[in-house]
mmCIF file of C-alpha atoms and ligand atoms in Angstrom:
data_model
loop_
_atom_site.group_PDB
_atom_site.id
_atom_site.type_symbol
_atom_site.label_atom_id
_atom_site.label_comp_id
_atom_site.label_asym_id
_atom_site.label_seq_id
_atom_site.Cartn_x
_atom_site.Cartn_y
_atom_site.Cartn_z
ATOM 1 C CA UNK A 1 -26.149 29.187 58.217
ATOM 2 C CA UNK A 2 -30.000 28.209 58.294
ATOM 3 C CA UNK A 3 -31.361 28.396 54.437
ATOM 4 C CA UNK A 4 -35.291 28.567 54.900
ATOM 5 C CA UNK A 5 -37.687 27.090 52.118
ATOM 6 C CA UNK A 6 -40.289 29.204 50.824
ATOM 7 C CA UNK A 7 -42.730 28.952 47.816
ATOM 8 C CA UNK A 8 -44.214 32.096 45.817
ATOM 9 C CA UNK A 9 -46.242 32.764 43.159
ATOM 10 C CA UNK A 10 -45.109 34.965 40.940
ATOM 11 C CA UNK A 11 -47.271 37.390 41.774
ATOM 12 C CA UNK A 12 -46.208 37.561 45.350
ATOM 13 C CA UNK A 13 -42.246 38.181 44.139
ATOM 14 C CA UNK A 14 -40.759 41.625 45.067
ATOM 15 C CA UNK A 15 -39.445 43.629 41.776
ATOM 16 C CA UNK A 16 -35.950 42.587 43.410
ATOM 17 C CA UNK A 17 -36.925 39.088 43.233
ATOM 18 C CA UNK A 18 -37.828 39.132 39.963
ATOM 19 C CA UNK A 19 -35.005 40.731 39.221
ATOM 20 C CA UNK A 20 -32.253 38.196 40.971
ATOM 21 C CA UNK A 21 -34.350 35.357 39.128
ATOM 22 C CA UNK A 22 -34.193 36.610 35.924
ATOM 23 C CA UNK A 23 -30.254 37.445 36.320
ATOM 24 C CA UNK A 24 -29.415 33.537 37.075
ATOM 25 C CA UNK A 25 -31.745 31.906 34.052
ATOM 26 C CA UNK A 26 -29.674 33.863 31.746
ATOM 27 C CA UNK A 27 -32.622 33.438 29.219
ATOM 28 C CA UNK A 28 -31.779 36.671 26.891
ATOM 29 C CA UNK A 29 -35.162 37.119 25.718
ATOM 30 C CA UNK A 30 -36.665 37.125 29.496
ATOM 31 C CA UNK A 31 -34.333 39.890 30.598
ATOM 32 C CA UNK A 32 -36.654 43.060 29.043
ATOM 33 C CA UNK A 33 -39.528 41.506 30.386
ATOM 34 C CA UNK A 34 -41.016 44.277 33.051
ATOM 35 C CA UNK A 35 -42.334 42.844 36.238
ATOM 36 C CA UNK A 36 -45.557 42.921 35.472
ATOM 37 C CA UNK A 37 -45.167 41.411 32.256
ATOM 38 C CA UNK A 38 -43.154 38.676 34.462
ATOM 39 C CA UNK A 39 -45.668 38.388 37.054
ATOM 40 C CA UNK A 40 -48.176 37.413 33.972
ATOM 41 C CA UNK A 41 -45.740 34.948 31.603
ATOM 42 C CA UNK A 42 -45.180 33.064 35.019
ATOM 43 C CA UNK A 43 -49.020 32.987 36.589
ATOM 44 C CA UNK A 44 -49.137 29.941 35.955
ATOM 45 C CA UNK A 45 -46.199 29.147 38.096
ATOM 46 C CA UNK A 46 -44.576 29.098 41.880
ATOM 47 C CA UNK A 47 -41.239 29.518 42.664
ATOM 48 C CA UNK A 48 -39.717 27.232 45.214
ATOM 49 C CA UNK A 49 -36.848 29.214 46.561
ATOM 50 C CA UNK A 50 -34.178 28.589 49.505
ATOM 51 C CA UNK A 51 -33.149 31.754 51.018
ATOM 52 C CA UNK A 52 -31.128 33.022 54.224
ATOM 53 C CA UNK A 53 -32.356 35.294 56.781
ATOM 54 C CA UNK A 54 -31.335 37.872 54.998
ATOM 55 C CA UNK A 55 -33.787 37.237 51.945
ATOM 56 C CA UNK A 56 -30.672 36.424 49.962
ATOM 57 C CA UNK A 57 -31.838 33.474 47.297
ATOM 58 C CA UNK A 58 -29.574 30.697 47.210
ATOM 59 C CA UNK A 59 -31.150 28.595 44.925
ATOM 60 C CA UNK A 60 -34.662 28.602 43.318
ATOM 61 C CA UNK A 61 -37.075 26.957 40.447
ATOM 62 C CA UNK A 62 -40.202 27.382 39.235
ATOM 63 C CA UNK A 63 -43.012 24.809 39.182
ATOM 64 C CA UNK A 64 -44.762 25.198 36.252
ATOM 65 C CA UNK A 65 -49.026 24.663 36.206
ATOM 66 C CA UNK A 66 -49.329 25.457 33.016
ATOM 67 C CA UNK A 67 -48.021 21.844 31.496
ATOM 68 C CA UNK A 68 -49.920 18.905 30.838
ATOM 69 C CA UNK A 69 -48.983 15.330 29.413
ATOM 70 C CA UNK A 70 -50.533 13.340 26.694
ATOM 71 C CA UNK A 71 -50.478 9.307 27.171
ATOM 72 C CA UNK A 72 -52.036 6.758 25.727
ATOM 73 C CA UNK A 73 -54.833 9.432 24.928
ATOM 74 C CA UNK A 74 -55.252 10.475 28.662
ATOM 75 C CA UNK A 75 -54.039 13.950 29.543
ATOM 76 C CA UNK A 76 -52.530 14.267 33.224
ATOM 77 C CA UNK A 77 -52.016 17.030 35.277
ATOM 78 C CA UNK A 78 -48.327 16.754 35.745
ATOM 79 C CA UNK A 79 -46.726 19.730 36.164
ATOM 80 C CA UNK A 80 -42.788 20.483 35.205
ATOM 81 C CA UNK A 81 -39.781 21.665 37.612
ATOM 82 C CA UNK A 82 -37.768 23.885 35.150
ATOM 83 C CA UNK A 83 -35.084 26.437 35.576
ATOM 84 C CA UNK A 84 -33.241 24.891 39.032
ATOM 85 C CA UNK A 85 -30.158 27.423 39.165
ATOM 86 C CA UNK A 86 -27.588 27.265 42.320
ATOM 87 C CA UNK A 87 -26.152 30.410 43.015
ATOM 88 C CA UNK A 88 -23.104 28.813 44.739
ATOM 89 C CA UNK A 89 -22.649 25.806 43.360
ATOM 90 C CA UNK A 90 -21.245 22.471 44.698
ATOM 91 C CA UNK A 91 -22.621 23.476 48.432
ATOM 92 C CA UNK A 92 -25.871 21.208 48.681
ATOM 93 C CA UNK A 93 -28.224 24.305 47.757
ATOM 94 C CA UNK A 94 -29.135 22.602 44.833
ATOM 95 C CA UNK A 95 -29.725 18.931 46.934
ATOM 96 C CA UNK A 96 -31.471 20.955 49.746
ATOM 97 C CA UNK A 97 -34.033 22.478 47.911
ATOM 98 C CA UNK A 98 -34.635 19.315 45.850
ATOM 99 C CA UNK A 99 -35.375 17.670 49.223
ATOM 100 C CA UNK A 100 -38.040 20.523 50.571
ATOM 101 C CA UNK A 101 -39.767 20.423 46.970
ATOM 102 C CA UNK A 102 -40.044 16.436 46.799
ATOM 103 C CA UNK A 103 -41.546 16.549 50.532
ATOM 104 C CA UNK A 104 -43.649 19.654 49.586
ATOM 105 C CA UNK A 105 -45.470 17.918 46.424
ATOM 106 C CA UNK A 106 -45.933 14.592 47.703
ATOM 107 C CA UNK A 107 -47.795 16.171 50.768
ATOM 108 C CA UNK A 108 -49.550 18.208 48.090
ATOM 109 C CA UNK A 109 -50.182 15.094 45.619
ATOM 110 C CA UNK A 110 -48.957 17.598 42.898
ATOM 111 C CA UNK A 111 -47.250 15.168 40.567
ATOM 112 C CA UNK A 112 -43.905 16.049 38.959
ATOM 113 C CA UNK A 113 -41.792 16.071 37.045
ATOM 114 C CA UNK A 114 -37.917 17.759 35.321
ATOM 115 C CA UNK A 115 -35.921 17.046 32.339
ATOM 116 C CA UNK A 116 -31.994 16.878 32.274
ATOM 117 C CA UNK A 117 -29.324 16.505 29.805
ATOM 118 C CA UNK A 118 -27.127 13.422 30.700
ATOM 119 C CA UNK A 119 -24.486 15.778 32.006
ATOM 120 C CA UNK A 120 -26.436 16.335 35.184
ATOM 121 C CA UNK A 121 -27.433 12.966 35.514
ATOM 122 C CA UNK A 122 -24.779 12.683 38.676
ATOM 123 C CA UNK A 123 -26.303 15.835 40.315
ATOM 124 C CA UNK A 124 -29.987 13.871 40.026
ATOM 125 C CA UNK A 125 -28.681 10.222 41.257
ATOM 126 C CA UNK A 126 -26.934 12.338 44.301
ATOM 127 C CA UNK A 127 -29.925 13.451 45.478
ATOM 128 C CA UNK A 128 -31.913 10.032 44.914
ATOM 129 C CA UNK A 129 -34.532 10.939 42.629
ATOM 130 C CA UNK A 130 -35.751 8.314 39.911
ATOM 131 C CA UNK A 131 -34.812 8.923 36.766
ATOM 132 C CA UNK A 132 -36.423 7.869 33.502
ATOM 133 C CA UNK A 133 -32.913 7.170 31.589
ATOM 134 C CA UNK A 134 -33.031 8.490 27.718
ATOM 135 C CA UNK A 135 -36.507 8.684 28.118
ATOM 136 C CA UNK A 136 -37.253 12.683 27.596
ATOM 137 C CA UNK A 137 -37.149 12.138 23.568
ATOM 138 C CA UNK A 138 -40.215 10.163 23.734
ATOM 139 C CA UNK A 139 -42.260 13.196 24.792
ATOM 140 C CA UNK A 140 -42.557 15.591 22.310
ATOM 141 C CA UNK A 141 -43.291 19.170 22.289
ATOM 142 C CA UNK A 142 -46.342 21.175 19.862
ATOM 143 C CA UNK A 143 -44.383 23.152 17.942
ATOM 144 C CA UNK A 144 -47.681 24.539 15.541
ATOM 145 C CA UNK A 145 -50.645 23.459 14.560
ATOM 146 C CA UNK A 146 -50.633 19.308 13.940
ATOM 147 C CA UNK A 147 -46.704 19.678 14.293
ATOM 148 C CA UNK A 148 -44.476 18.149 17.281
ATOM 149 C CA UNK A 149 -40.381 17.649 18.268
ATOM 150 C CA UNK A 150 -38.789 15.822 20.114
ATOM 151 C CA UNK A 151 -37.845 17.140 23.599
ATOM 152 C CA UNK A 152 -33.873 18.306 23.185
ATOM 153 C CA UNK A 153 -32.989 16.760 27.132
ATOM 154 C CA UNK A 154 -32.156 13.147 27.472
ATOM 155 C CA UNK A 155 -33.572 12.174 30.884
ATOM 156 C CA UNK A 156 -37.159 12.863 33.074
ATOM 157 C CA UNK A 157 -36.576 12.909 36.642
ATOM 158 C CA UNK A 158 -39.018 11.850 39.091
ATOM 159 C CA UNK A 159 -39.971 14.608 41.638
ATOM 160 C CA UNK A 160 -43.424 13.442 42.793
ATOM 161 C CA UNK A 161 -45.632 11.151 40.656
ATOM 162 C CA UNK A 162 -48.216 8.631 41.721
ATOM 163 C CA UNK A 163 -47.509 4.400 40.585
ATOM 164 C CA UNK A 164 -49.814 4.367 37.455
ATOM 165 C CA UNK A 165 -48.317 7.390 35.705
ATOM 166 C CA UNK A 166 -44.609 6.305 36.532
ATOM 167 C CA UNK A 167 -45.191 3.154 34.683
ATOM 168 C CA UNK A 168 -46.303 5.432 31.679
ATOM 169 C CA UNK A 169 -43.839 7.486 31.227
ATOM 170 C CA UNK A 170 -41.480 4.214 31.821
ATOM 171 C CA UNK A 171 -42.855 2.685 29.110
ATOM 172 C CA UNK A 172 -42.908 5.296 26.713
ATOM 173 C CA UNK A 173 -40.533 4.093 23.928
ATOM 174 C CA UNK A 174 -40.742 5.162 19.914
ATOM 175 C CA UNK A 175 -43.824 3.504 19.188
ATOM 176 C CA UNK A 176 -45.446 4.838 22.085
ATOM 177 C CA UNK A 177 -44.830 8.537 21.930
ATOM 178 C CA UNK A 178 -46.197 11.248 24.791
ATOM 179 C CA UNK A 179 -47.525 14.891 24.194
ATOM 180 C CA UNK A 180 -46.472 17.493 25.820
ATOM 181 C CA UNK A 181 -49.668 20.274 26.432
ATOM 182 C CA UNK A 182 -48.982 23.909 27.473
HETATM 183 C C1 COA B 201 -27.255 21.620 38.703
HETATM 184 C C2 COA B 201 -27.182 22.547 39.902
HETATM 185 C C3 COA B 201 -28.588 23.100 40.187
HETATM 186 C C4 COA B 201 -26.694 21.723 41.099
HETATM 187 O O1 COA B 201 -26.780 22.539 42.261
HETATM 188 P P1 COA B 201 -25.634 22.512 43.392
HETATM 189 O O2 COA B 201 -26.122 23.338 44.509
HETATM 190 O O3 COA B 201 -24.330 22.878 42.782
HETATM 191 O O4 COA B 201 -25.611 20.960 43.745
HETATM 192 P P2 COA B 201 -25.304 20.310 45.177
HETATM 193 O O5 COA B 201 -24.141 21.034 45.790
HETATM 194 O O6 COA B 201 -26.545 20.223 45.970
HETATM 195 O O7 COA B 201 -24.837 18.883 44.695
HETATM 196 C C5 COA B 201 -25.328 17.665 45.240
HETATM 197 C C6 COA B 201 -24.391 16.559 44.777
HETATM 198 O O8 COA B 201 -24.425 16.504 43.331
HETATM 199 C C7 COA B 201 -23.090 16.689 42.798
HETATM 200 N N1 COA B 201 -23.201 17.554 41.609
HETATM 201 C C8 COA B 201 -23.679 18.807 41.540
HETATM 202 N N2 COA B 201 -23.618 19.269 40.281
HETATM 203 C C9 COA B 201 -23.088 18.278 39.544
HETATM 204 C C10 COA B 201 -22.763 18.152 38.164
HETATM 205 N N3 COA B 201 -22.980 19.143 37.299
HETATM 206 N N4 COA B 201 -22.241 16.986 37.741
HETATM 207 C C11 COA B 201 -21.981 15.975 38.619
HETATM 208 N N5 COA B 201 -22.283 16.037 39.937
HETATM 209 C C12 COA B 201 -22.816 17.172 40.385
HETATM 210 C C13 COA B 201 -22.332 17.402 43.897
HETATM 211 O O9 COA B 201 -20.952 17.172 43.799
HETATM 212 C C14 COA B 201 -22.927 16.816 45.156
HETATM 213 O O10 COA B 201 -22.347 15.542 45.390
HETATM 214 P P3 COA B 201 -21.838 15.125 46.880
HETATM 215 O O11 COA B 201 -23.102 15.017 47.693
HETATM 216 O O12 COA B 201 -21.154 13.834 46.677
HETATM 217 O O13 COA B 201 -20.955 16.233 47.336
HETATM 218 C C15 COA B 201 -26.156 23.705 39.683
HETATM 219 O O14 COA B 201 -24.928 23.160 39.251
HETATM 220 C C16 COA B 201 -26.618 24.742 38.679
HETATM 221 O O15 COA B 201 -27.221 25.743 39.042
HETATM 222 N N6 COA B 201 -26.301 24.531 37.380
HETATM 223 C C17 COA B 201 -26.655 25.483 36.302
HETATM 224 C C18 COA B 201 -28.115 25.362 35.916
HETATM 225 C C19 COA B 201 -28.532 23.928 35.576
HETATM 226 O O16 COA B 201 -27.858 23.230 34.841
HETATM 227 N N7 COA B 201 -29.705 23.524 36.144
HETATM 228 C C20 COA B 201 -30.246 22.185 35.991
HETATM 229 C C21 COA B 201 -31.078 22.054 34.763
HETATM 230 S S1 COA B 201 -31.706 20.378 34.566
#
């Protein structure tokens, strides 16, 4: 079957869209959201999908704009790949659209990058992306005002970043700490 790669913002998804999306992040508090409600939370955002002829999704995640990291007092322009969901798992959706996005964003120079617990670190290695080993703790989230925790994943995963900023984030360690902006 040929899966074709597409890339939406969220204000080009159909209600259905929205709808299928919202189903397979299982995020509770998401699920009352109305589309247009959706189409603003996420405006920030495009969703990388991989989809039959059919328009059925088979796997999807969302790019997020709205993200910016702190280092060594420099803020970058680094944007996040969150929510990667499989609808039938264990078939190479997952590695497939991994491959389009990586080939998409270094065309783009969009640098990138995702965070995983340890428990996917297999999936990540499969599909040869770098990953920043134990290194997600050492960029911390704004919680309030003047107040920051630590991120809950373990790893970052490379998706597209230039030389300077990998050797960053490699080196970020607990006495040299990274922000995460939103
Ligand atoms: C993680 C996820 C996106 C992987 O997608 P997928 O389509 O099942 O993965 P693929 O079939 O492309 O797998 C590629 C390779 O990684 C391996 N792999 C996939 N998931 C794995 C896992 N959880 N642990 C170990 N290896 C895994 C596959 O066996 C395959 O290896 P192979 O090439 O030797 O056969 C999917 O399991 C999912 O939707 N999980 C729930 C949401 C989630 O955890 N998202 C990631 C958040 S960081």
């Amino acid at each position: 079957m040929k899966l074709t790669y597409e890339i939406k913002p969220a204000d080009e998804l159909s209600p259905l869209e929205i709808a299928v999306i919202l189903n397979y992040w299982e995020e509770r508090e998401w699920n009352t959201l109305t589309v247009e409600e959706f189409k603003e939370k996420f405006s920030g955002s495009e969703f990388h999908l991989l989809r039959d002829e059919n328009s059925g999704i088979y796997c999807l995640t969302r790019i997020n704009f709205d993200f910016k990291i702190e280092l060594n007092h420099s803020v970058y322009n680094i944007c996040e790949l969150v929510g990667l969901v499989s609808v039938t798992k264990n078939r190479g959706y997952g590695q497939q659209l991994l491959q389009h996005i990586v080939h998409n964003l270094t065309t783009r120079k969009i640098e990138c990058i995702g965070f995983c617990a340890k428990e996917l670190r297999p999936f990540y290695e499969k599909c040869k992306l770098s990953i920043l080993y134990n290194k997600a703790e050492y960029l911390q989230e704004k919680i309030a005002d003047g107040q920051f925790e630590a991120n809950s994943d373990d790893d970052i995963v490379i998706i597209s970043i230039a030389d300077d900023q990998y050797k960053l984030l490699a080196g970020l360690n607990e006495d040299c700490i990274g922000y995460l902006l939103f």
